[in-house]
XYZ file of C-alpha atoms in Angstrom:
710
model
C 31.949 59.601 5.089
C 32.282 57.977 1.619
C 33.949 54.703 0.728
C 36.536 56.634 -1.305
C 37.466 58.649 1.803
C 37.658 55.533 3.964
C 39.960 53.753 1.491
C 42.372 56.687 1.045
C 44.900 55.262 3.502
C 44.608 51.800 1.914
C 45.224 53.307 -1.554
C 48.378 55.053 -0.340
C 49.722 51.804 1.117
C 48.732 49.822 -1.978
C 50.427 52.317 -4.318
C 53.591 52.145 -2.243
C 53.601 48.326 -2.187
C 53.075 47.965 -5.973
C 55.471 50.673 -7.142
C 58.186 49.207 -4.953
C 58.384 46.155 -7.264
C 56.558 47.066 -10.518
C 56.736 50.058 -12.842
C 53.284 51.378 -13.741
C 52.664 53.094 -17.105
C 50.726 55.897 -15.338
C 51.479 59.100 -13.490
C 51.372 58.854 -9.711
C 48.054 60.744 -9.561
C 46.453 58.589 -12.264
C 47.770 55.402 -10.644
C 46.331 56.417 -7.251
C 42.951 57.243 -8.834
C 42.942 53.866 -10.607
C 43.767 51.971 -7.407
C 41.129 53.997 -5.495
C 38.464 52.762 -7.895
C 39.617 49.154 -7.499
C 39.722 49.425 -3.675
C 36.235 50.934 -3.537
C 34.828 48.157 -5.735
C 36.437 45.473 -3.558
C 35.113 47.050 -0.328
C 31.618 47.354 -1.784
C 31.794 43.701 -2.864
C 32.654 42.592 0.716
C 29.614 44.420 2.124
C 27.154 43.933 -0.751
C 24.062 41.751 -0.726
C 24.102 39.558 -2.647
C 27.796 38.859 -2.397
C 29.523 38.807 -5.830
C 32.994 37.251 -5.535
C 33.538 37.654 -9.294
C 34.470 41.297 -8.541
C 37.737 39.868 -7.229
C 38.287 37.991 -10.492
C 37.722 41.163 -12.506
C 40.085 43.120 -10.249
C 42.830 40.532 -10.687
C 42.500 40.724 -14.464
C 42.527 44.532 -14.366
C 45.734 44.489 -12.334
C 47.409 42.473 -15.106
C 46.101 44.885 -17.735
C 47.504 47.757 -15.637
C 50.951 46.115 -15.696
C 50.823 44.851 -12.064
C 52.236 41.533 -13.196
C 55.002 40.515 -10.830
C 54.428 37.783 -8.301
C 55.871 40.000 -5.585
C 53.375 42.789 -6.356
C 50.470 40.341 -6.297
C 51.644 38.796 -3.042
C 51.905 42.212 -1.427
C 48.422 43.065 -2.736
C 46.859 39.925 -1.243
C 48.523 40.432 2.149
C 47.540 44.118 2.335
C 43.919 43.568 1.305
C 43.603 40.567 3.625
C 44.571 42.771 6.598
C 42.592 45.913 5.702
C 39.266 44.885 4.130
C 37.608 43.510 7.304
C 38.465 46.662 9.299
C 37.214 48.922 6.533
C 33.993 46.914 6.118
C 33.066 47.398 9.810
C 34.037 51.092 9.738
C 32.156 51.828 6.526
C 28.869 50.229 7.596
C 28.743 49.916 11.442
C 24.928 49.655 11.505
C 24.892 46.598 9.312
C 23.226 43.506 11.000
C 25.564 41.220 12.886
C 24.616 38.325 10.619
C 25.997 40.262 7.661
C 29.236 41.540 9.242
C 30.117 38.780 11.677
C 33.816 37.909 11.733
C 33.264 34.408 10.363
C 31.222 35.586 7.377
C 33.573 38.528 6.633
C 36.626 36.272 6.735
C 34.926 33.890 4.335
C 33.954 36.655 1.942
C 37.412 38.221 1.951
C 39.002 34.806 1.398
C 36.653 34.165 -1.547
C 37.293 37.631 -3.005
C 41.080 37.343 -2.758
C 40.981 33.816 -4.133
C 39.097 35.112 -7.157
C 41.553 38.010 -7.441
C 44.442 35.532 -7.594
C 42.520 33.358 -10.071
C 41.711 36.361 -12.275
C 45.320 37.524 -12.175
C 46.565 34.008 -12.967
C 44.198 33.479 -15.896
C 45.004 36.922 -17.299
C 48.700 36.032 -17.172
C 47.885 32.679 -18.822
C 46.005 34.506 -21.531
C 49.027 36.688 -22.148
C 51.131 33.560 -22.288
C 48.790 31.899 -24.804
C 48.973 35.021 -26.910
C 52.739 34.792 -26.624
C 52.634 31.174 -27.784
C 50.704 32.197 -30.877
C 53.285 34.865 -31.593
C 55.985 32.268 -31.217
C 54.351 30.099 -33.828
C 54.280 33.060 -36.231
C 57.744 34.322 -35.438
C 61.177 32.960 -36.103
C 63.267 30.796 -33.851
C 64.706 33.792 -32.023
C 61.219 35.024 -31.172
C 60.298 31.482 -30.090
C 63.195 31.521 -27.645
C 62.012 34.858 -26.348
C 58.476 33.501 -25.840
C 59.797 30.465 -24.011
C 61.748 32.785 -21.752
C 58.490 34.693 -21.134
C 56.804 31.399 -20.270
C 59.472 30.656 -17.696
C 59.073 34.157 -16.297
C 55.295 33.601 -16.038
C 55.881 30.322 -14.198
C 58.223 32.061 -11.774
C 55.580 34.737 -11.247
C 52.945 32.074 -10.538
C 55.311 30.453 -8.044
C 55.819 33.872 -6.450
C 52.051 34.344 -6.180
C 51.674 30.967 -4.488
C 54.527 31.586 -2.080
C 53.480 35.184 -1.304
C 49.795 34.541 -0.553
C 48.860 34.937 3.117
C 46.231 32.151 2.933
C 47.252 28.590 2.142
C 46.697 27.773 -1.528
C 46.641 24.397 -3.258
C 46.234 23.802 -7.005
C 44.868 20.414 -8.082
C 44.305 18.934 -11.540
C 40.954 17.657 -12.728
C 41.603 14.237 -11.120
C 41.995 15.873 -7.722
C 45.768 15.474 -7.466
C 47.741 18.379 -5.976
C 50.102 19.971 -8.522
C 51.086 23.197 -6.705
C 51.198 24.253 -3.030
C 52.007 27.663 -1.535
C 54.501 28.083 1.291
C 51.613 29.114 3.556
C 49.775 25.898 2.679
C 52.867 23.804 3.461
C 53.280 25.553 6.823
C 49.597 25.121 7.585
C 49.731 21.411 6.716
C 52.929 20.882 8.701
C 54.797 19.912 5.511
C 57.350 22.708 5.323
C 60.136 20.294 6.311
C 58.727 17.362 4.302
C 58.411 16.450 0.672
C 55.802 18.752 -0.918
C 52.500 16.900 -1.427
C 52.549 17.223 -5.215
C 50.757 14.458 -7.096
C 48.933 13.536 -3.868
C 45.169 13.118 -4.085
C 43.604 16.070 -2.276
C 41.265 13.799 -0.353
C 44.181 11.885 1.215
C 45.256 14.865 3.329
C 41.653 15.200 4.604
C 40.393 13.466 7.762
C 38.525 10.279 6.754
C 35.337 11.504 8.453
C 35.354 14.670 6.277
C 36.314 13.220 2.903
C 32.713 13.176 1.772
C 32.561 16.903 2.551
C 35.560 17.572 0.298
C 34.095 15.320 -2.396
C 30.930 17.401 -2.325
C 32.999 20.603 -2.514
C 34.830 19.274 -5.572
C 31.549 18.453 -7.317
C 29.987 21.809 -6.442
C 33.097 23.709 -7.545
C 32.454 22.661 -11.155
C 29.272 24.785 -10.988
C 30.838 27.664 -9.061
C 32.717 28.417 -5.862
C 32.049 26.204 -2.818
C 33.105 26.529 0.801
C 33.020 24.294 3.878
C 34.872 23.532 7.098
C 36.753 20.253 7.378
C 39.667 18.597 9.171
C 43.116 18.174 7.610
C 45.542 15.506 8.844
C 49.092 16.674 9.562
C 52.011 14.223 9.109
C 51.905 13.236 12.800
C 48.213 12.353 12.478
C 47.019 15.451 14.345
C 43.785 16.826 12.868
C 43.381 20.551 12.317
C 40.300 22.466 11.252
C 40.422 24.571 8.089
C 37.932 26.630 6.132
C 38.352 25.428 2.544
C 37.200 27.527 -0.402
C 37.350 25.606 -3.683
C 36.963 27.040 -7.188
C 37.915 25.895 -10.692
C 39.513 27.621 -13.646
C 40.126 26.644 -17.245
C 43.501 25.374 -18.428
C 44.719 24.774 -21.916
C 43.075 22.513 -24.527
C 39.792 22.416 -22.638
C 41.430 21.205 -19.458
C 40.648 22.669 -16.019
C 42.116 22.671 -12.526
C 40.943 23.499 -9.009
C 42.230 26.161 -6.632
C 41.742 25.542 -2.894
C 42.292 28.330 -0.360
C 42.839 27.131 3.224
C 42.356 29.130 6.416
C 43.353 27.672 9.791
C 40.281 27.804 12.085
C 41.445 25.238 14.671
C 41.523 27.752 17.510
C 38.116 29.104 16.623
C 36.623 25.604 16.622
C 38.282 24.860 19.968
C 36.772 27.990 21.499
C 33.380 27.130 20.031
C 33.555 23.665 21.605
C 34.544 25.141 24.974
C 31.616 27.554 24.793
C 29.280 24.689 23.886
C 30.492 22.617 26.841
C 30.219 25.557 29.251
C 26.710 26.244 27.968
C 25.714 22.693 29.000
C 27.265 22.752 32.495
C 25.967 24.374 35.647
C 28.527 26.994 36.624
C 28.131 26.461 40.390
C 27.973 22.678 40.785
C 29.570 21.405 37.578
C 26.569 19.153 36.940
C 24.734 19.047 33.655
C 22.386 22.019 33.394
C 18.765 22.172 32.274
C 19.683 22.398 28.581
C 21.969 19.360 28.750
C 19.365 17.396 30.715
C 16.640 18.102 28.157
C 19.003 17.068 25.344
C 19.823 13.829 27.189
C 16.129 13.123 27.732
C 15.350 13.705 24.058
C 18.259 11.463 23.059
C 17.029 8.722 25.414
C 13.633 8.812 23.713
C 15.177 8.776 20.215
C 17.376 5.741 20.877
C 14.892 3.784 23.020
C 13.458 0.503 21.858
C 9.734 -0.293 21.903
C 9.927 -1.899 25.370
C 12.279 0.643 26.965
C 11.177 2.380 30.151
C 12.460 5.722 31.446
C 12.378 7.111 34.980
C 12.838 10.536 36.536
C 13.479 11.708 40.085
C 12.678 15.401 40.512
C 14.301 16.734 43.730
C 13.680 19.988 45.545
C 15.486 20.913 48.769
C 13.237 21.519 51.770
C 13.381 24.943 53.435
C 16.369 26.041 51.335
C 15.098 29.627 51.408
C 15.521 29.635 55.182
C 19.182 28.616 54.805
C 19.807 31.404 52.288
C 18.131 33.985 54.491
C 19.538 32.713 57.783
C 23.133 31.921 56.830
C 23.657 33.906 53.624
C 23.791 33.085 49.937
C 27.442 31.964 50.051
C 26.513 29.288 52.574
C 23.583 28.332 50.369
C 25.916 27.952 47.378
C 28.295 25.733 49.376
C 25.359 23.577 50.424
C 24.225 23.217 46.782
C 27.729 22.150 45.760
C 27.775 19.429 48.429
C 24.255 18.280 47.511
C 25.342 17.980 43.872
C 28.395 15.932 44.903
C 26.291 13.528 46.976
C 23.655 13.085 44.278
C 26.320 12.455 41.641
C 27.845 9.802 43.906
C 24.438 8.108 44.324
C 23.784 8.031 40.581
C 27.294 6.833 39.731
C 27.102 3.969 42.240
C 23.600 2.823 41.262
C 22.934 0.936 38.026
C 21.625 1.613 35.472
C 23.909 4.569 34.724
C 21.855 7.736 34.968
C 22.357 11.480 34.687
C 21.975 14.053 37.451
C 21.396 17.698 36.504
C 20.734 20.946 38.293
C 17.554 22.387 36.821
C 17.946 25.751 38.556
C 17.798 27.141 42.095
C 17.542 24.223 44.527
C 15.977 21.805 42.022
C 17.780 18.715 40.690
C 16.720 15.991 38.263
C 17.944 12.410 37.977
C 17.369 10.664 34.625
C 17.223 6.853 34.604
C 17.334 6.091 30.860
C 16.864 2.307 30.940
C 14.709 1.538 33.961
C 13.843 -2.009 34.934
C 10.637 -0.830 36.615
C 9.284 1.572 39.227
C 11.319 -0.161 41.951
C 14.533 0.864 40.187
C 13.621 4.554 40.289
C 12.167 4.543 43.807
C 15.349 2.787 44.985
C 17.421 5.686 43.649
C 15.026 8.121 45.338
C 15.461 6.357 48.695
C 19.249 6.460 48.379
C 19.132 10.167 47.505
C 17.007 10.888 50.586
C 19.439 8.956 52.773
C 22.481 10.686 51.241
C 21.072 14.153 51.907
C 19.894 13.642 55.487
C 23.360 14.110 56.979
C 23.999 17.806 57.758
C 26.347 19.742 55.491
C 29.214 21.475 57.297
C 29.754 25.028 56.029
C 32.052 27.524 57.775
C 32.113 25.467 60.955
C 28.331 25.058 61.126
C 26.228 21.979 60.411
C 23.422 22.962 58.025
C 20.458 20.583 57.990
C 19.314 19.478 54.562
C 16.492 17.253 53.373
C 14.634 17.062 50.110
C 11.313 16.076 48.586
C 11.340 13.875 45.496
C 8.771 13.328 42.777
C 9.192 9.952 41.070
C 7.807 8.889 37.700
C 8.540 5.791 35.617
C 6.861 5.011 32.298
C 7.282 3.107 29.049
C 8.681 5.308 26.297
C 5.882 4.218 23.976
C 3.270 5.569 26.407
C 4.552 9.093 26.982
C 6.534 12.077 25.664
C 9.465 13.964 27.233
C 7.334 16.975 28.170
C 4.633 14.764 29.706
C 7.223 12.806 31.690
C 8.646 16.021 33.168
C 5.137 17.301 33.957
C 4.358 14.037 35.781
C 7.593 14.315 37.806
C 6.744 17.915 38.674
C 3.256 16.934 39.821
C 4.538 14.110 42.017
C 7.137 16.486 43.518
C 4.313 18.848 44.484
C 2.501 15.946 46.163
C 5.641 14.955 48.056
C 6.150 18.484 49.424
C 2.490 18.844 50.393
C 2.661 15.422 52.072
C 5.202 16.513 54.667
C 8.602 16.890 52.928
C 11.678 14.655 53.354
C 9.924 11.955 51.349
C 9.370 10.667 47.834
C 6.028 10.267 46.101
C 5.426 8.240 42.941
C 3.242 9.562 40.175
C -0.373 8.345 40.192
C -2.060 8.693 36.809
C -5.583 8.977 38.275
C -4.501 11.639 40.719
C -2.627 13.349 37.931
C -5.791 13.461 35.850
C -7.689 15.020 38.734
C -4.935 17.566 39.304
C -4.828 18.349 35.589
C -8.586 18.898 35.606
C -8.288 21.233 38.575
C -5.526 23.102 36.804
C -7.644 23.415 33.676
C -10.598 24.684 35.688
C -8.427 27.149 37.578
C -6.948 28.576 34.367
C -10.241 28.814 32.515
C -12.498 30.387 35.160
C -11.627 33.981 34.283
C -11.893 33.533 30.505
C -15.041 31.446 31.037
C -16.768 34.256 32.908
C -15.851 36.676 30.117
C -17.177 34.265 27.471
C -20.510 33.796 29.226
C -20.014 30.158 30.236
C -21.406 30.729 33.745
C -25.120 30.963 34.425
C -27.580 30.919 37.326
C -30.452 28.587 38.120
C -33.119 29.293 40.715
C -34.672 26.829 43.203
C -37.929 27.789 44.925
C -38.115 28.386 48.680
C -41.688 27.729 49.875
C -43.713 28.802 52.918
C -44.426 25.497 54.686
C -47.496 26.931 56.340
C -49.446 28.116 53.295
C -47.512 26.600 50.410
C -46.817 29.941 48.701
C -43.459 30.652 47.110
C -41.512 32.903 49.476
C -38.338 33.260 47.416
C -35.614 31.354 45.603
C -31.955 30.519 45.976
C -29.588 31.450 43.138
C -27.308 28.517 42.295
C -24.239 28.808 40.036
C -23.657 26.558 37.015
C -20.697 26.326 34.615
C -20.932 24.818 31.136
C -17.225 24.256 30.482
C -16.311 24.100 26.762
C -14.122 20.993 27.252
C -15.485 19.334 30.384
C -19.148 20.080 29.836
C -21.538 20.844 32.738
C -19.378 21.201 35.856
C -20.744 20.915 39.385
C -20.112 23.820 41.793
C -18.310 21.446 44.149
C -15.618 20.988 41.482
C -14.749 24.668 41.078
C -16.030 26.740 44.028
C -13.131 25.694 46.291
C -10.710 26.466 43.461
C -12.234 29.895 43.025
C -11.924 30.421 46.778
C -8.254 29.364 46.789
C -7.299 31.583 43.863
C -9.337 34.577 45.002
C -11.436 34.497 41.827
C -14.471 33.893 44.047
C -14.557 37.648 44.750
C -15.104 38.553 41.099
C -17.335 35.547 40.493
C -19.390 36.242 43.638
C -20.019 39.844 42.607
C -21.190 38.636 39.192
C -23.592 36.135 40.824
C -24.947 38.738 43.256
C -25.576 41.324 40.547
C -27.290 38.861 38.171
C -29.434 37.420 40.972
C -30.549 40.847 42.228
C -31.264 41.971 38.686
C -33.488 38.918 38.119
C -35.296 39.144 41.490
C -36.135 42.825 40.994
C -39.104 41.861 38.773
C -40.511 39.239 41.140
C -43.516 39.827 43.404
C -42.689 42.193 46.286
C -42.991 39.474 48.953
C -40.321 37.227 47.346
C -36.646 37.362 48.306
C -33.490 36.100 46.553
C -30.948 34.066 48.536
C -27.252 34.125 47.510
C -24.255 32.318 49.036
C -21.432 34.446 50.451
C -17.961 32.853 50.794
C -15.334 33.372 53.474
C -13.038 35.111 50.967
C -15.783 37.540 49.988
C -16.477 38.344 53.641
C -12.791 39.185 54.157
C -12.682 41.439 51.100
C -12.400 45.138 52.000
C -15.302 47.237 50.750
C -17.859 44.398 50.771
C -20.591 46.664 52.144
C -19.989 49.200 49.363
C -20.111 46.451 46.747
C -23.441 45.097 47.998
C -24.900 48.566 48.407
C -23.786 49.473 44.861
C -25.361 46.343 43.369
C -28.655 46.995 45.167
C -28.627 50.578 43.912
C -27.904 49.564 40.294
C -30.472 46.784 40.174
C -33.162 48.549 42.205
C -33.741 45.546 44.506
C -34.811 46.560 48.038
C -32.239 45.389 50.664
C -34.849 43.478 52.682
C -35.428 41.182 49.669
C -31.791 40.050 49.607
C -30.733 37.117 51.784
C -27.037 36.171 52.155
C -26.138 32.625 53.234
C -22.914 31.881 55.181
C -21.832 28.550 56.615
C -21.251 28.025 60.322
C -17.509 27.679 59.735
C -17.316 31.069 58.034
C -19.265 32.728 60.831
C -17.195 31.141 63.600
C -13.952 32.275 61.916
C -15.231 35.817 61.553
C -13.932 38.527 63.801
C -12.869 42.122 63.699
C -13.394 43.519 60.206
C -15.527 40.554 59.117
C -17.866 40.999 62.060
C -18.076 44.720 61.261
C -18.957 43.860 57.660
C -21.779 41.538 58.792
C -23.269 44.224 61.018
C -22.938 46.719 58.173
C -24.819 44.420 55.800
C -27.538 43.864 58.411
C -27.801 47.616 58.908
C -28.533 47.964 55.174
C -31.528 45.677 55.692
C -29.965 42.541 54.171
C -30.910 39.231 55.866
C -28.027 37.054 57.137
C -28.765 33.330 57.557
C -26.615 30.352 58.558
C -26.354 27.752 55.771
C -26.006 23.990 56.479
C -26.699 24.538 60.166
C -25.691 21.573 62.322
C -22.887 20.272 60.070
C -20.026 22.403 61.415
C -18.281 22.706 64.766
C -21.076 24.608 66.408
C -20.421 27.182 69.097
C -23.772 28.751 69.892
C -22.094 31.734 71.554
C -21.642 33.370 68.156
C -25.425 33.534 67.714
C -25.583 36.197 70.437
C -22.979 38.462 68.800
C -23.765 38.166 65.119
C -26.671 39.726 63.213
C -28.112 36.364 62.153
C -31.791 36.331 61.104
C -32.325 32.651 60.319
C -31.017 29.091 60.046
C -30.986 26.743 57.042
C -31.271 23.187 58.338
C -28.915 20.811 56.461
C -30.556 18.214 54.233
C -28.990 15.271 56.091
C -31.304 16.022 59.063
C -34.374 16.272 56.840
C -33.666 13.012 54.958
C -34.493 10.827 58.001
C -37.741 12.547 59.044
C -41.146 10.798 59.115
C -39.870 7.313 58.319
C -41.647 5.422 61.091
C -44.948 5.312 62.898
C -43.293 6.693 66.004
C -41.044 9.770 66.220
C -37.361 8.821 65.933
C -34.296 10.401 67.507
C -33.828 12.339 64.266
C -37.356 13.715 64.561
C -36.685 14.842 68.117
C -33.368 16.403 67.111
C -34.942 18.481 64.313
C -37.816 19.443 66.569
C -35.335 20.625 69.216
C -33.366 22.687 66.667
C -36.558 24.350 65.440
C -37.645 25.086 68.989
C -34.179 26.433 69.791
C -34.318 28.764 66.763
C -37.814 30.003 67.608
C -36.710 30.976 71.115
C -33.893 33.011 69.516
C -36.406 34.517 67.077
C -34.642 32.991 64.094
C -36.470 31.678 61.057
C -35.852 28.068 60.028
C -35.523 26.926 56.395
C -35.255 23.190 55.762
C -33.169 22.092 52.775
C -33.476 18.833 50.849
C -37.223 18.345 51.292
C -38.174 15.553 48.888
C -41.353 13.887 50.239
C -44.729 15.076 51.537
C -43.999 13.205 54.764
C -40.871 15.261 55.374
C -42.770 18.449 54.634
C -45.573 17.458 57.052
C -43.110 16.674 59.831
C -41.315 19.977 59.388
C -44.610 21.818 59.366
C -45.607 20.076 62.582
C -42.316 21.038 64.236
C -42.887 24.690 63.325
C -40.281 25.149 60.553
C -40.985 28.253 58.471
C -39.673 27.533 54.957
C -38.778 24.529 52.838
C -36.534 23.993 49.824
C -35.997 20.824 47.819
C -37.124 18.662 44.924
C -40.636 18.411 46.350
C -41.204 22.111 45.642
C -39.265 22.411 42.419
C -35.965 21.603 40.724
C -33.411 24.360 40.063
C -34.407 26.012 36.781
C -32.932 28.578 34.440
C -34.407 32.037 34.611
C -36.686 31.648 31.563
C -38.119 28.340 32.802
C -38.393 29.633 36.364
C -40.282 32.699 35.152
C -42.571 30.720 32.839
C -43.729 28.144 35.402
C -42.938 28.558 39.072
C -42.890 32.330 39.106
C -46.191 32.486 37.239
C -47.717 30.392 40.018
C -46.324 32.813 42.594
C -47.895 35.767 40.776
C -51.191 33.904 40.553
C -51.128 33.213 44.287
C -50.745 36.911 45.028
C-alpha cells in the first residue's frame, strides 16, 4: 500500500478543515491533489533517515502561497497533523526498528516538523507583509492605510496561530525575553488565570537546576534546531517536565527571535521513574535487588576515601530447598519475606548504616559501606544468625530456618567490587561446607589455594587438548638379578600459568570432576603405545582410579586400547589402592575379574597405608602388592634388625604364602635394596634404580641398558 493511499483519509479531513475557513483558488480535485502531495511529503519526512525538519518549513511556506493564510486554517492544520502523523507513520512502515519509530522519537519529530511548519507559514506571511510595506512606501496615503490594515490582519492571524496550536508555543526576542505565548502554553504553564509572562526572561520560568540546559538550547538554536527535556516552574512552585524544541527565525532589520514549542511530558517522566524504582526492588520482599546492590557497591567505591574499608555479608539459607519441596513454594515465599524483614531490622539497628539486598533465590547480601574493621562485619553476621534461628510461623506451622554467612572486609584501596563479591562467595562456600548455621571470614591464603584449584579444574580439559600433559617413566627392577622388569607411567602437567604441577595438586580434582576418566584413558593409551616397543619381558604399570573403576564399559575401553596399540595384555599392570579395592563391590568387582580374565595384572598400590581388611585378598583377582615407601625408608639403618625390618619381612612372607609378588617403592640406598632382597621381595622401584624420565630420555639410557641385558 502506497503513502498516497494511506494519506487519502487525512487529505479528505485536511481539505474539509481548510475550506471551512479559507477560500482556495483551485478546483476541489486540484486542491485535494495538492494537499495529497504535501501530506505525503510530511509523512515521508517523519519516517525518513536522516530526519529533515525543514520539510515542515517548506510546507508552511507553500500553504501561504496556496492561499491558506488564516490563523484558523493553520491552527486546524496543526491539530489535525499532530493527531494523524504518528498513526500513519506506524501503519506505513510497521517493520521499521523500534529505535526509529518509538513513541518518544516520533513525538519529537512531529513536534519539530509542525514547529517548522508554523515558522515557515509565519515567515511567509511576514514576507508578504514586508512586500506590502514596500508597496505602501510607493503608494499614496490611501494605499498606506490599506497596508497598515493588512499588517493588523497579519498580526491577528499570528495571534490566531499561537492560540490555535495544540502544542505550547512561546516566542522570545534575541535577549531571551518572552514576547508572545499561545493559549496552550499558558495552560501548560498554569498561567491562564495570571498575567501573561510577556517580557519575562525565558530562563526564569525554568527550574534552577535546568537553566543551564535551556542556556545550551538557546546557544545551539542559533546554529539550528535544538531539543531537550527540562523542568518548568508553575506559579505555585510545582515543577513540571516538558520537552522543549527551540528554533530561531529572522525578523526585520537583521533582527531574530526564538520559537519554543513545549510538550508536557510530566506523566511520562513519572512512569519512567516508577519503572526505574521497580527495576531496583525485589518484587517479593521489597528489598533492594541485585542491580540496586551492585549500583550501591559501585557508588561506595567511587565515594570512598583512601582509608575507607568496606564489608560484605553473603547469606544463603540452609536447606531452603527442603522447605520448598516439603511445604510448597507459597510457604517458601512467606519464609523469604520474613527473613528479609528480620535482616532489614538487623541492618537498620546496627551502625554503620548498611544495605540489605536479595540477590536471588534464597541468597541475601548485606553491604557495610564504612566498616571500622572485621569485627564490625562479623558482629552483623552474628546478629543475623541469631535473628534467623527462631522458627518462622507460616500457615500455623513453625518452619525452621538457619543460614550460612560468608564474611569479607577489606580496604577499598586493596580490592575491586568484583573481587570483594568473589571473596564473599568463597567464604560462604566455606561456611556451608563447615557445617551450616555459621559464619566464616575470608582467608586470603585459603582463597588463593581455592582460586588455584578452580583454575586447575577449568583448564584440565583445554590443557589435555593443547598437549600440556605428558608421561614420564620410572624403572621397576628385578631385585634378584638387577635387570629392568618394567616401568611405571607417571603423569605430569606443564601448566601455562602455574608451570610444572605435581599430580597431587590435580589428580583429586580430576577425580572429583569426573575428568579422570578421560585423562586416565589418555594415559593408558599413551603408556601402552610406548611400552609396545620395549623388550618382550618388560611390562608397563599404570594407576587406575576409583572413578575409572566405576565407569561402565571399562573392560571394553582397556581391551580396545590393547587392540589399537598391539600391547599384549600380560604386559599391562594396573595399580589400585587398598581403599579403592575395599570399596569395590558388585559391578566394580565384576570389572576387576573381567580385566584379570583379559590377562591384565592387578596389583595393590601403597599396601599397608590404608584400612586393611585382608579378607578382600581372597575374593579379588590381585596378583601382587606394592609396598609403600614409608616402610622401605626405615630399613637397614642399624646393625641389628629393627621392628620395621621385621614388619617388612612379615609382609613379604605373607604375600609369598598368598602367591603374590612384592614390589617395594621408594628404594633409595643399596642398604635398603639388600634388605629387601634378603627378605625375598621381587621388584624394586625408586631413585636408586632411576629417576622418572621422559620417553626419549628413558629410551636413550635406561631402556638401552634393558635391551643390552637381554
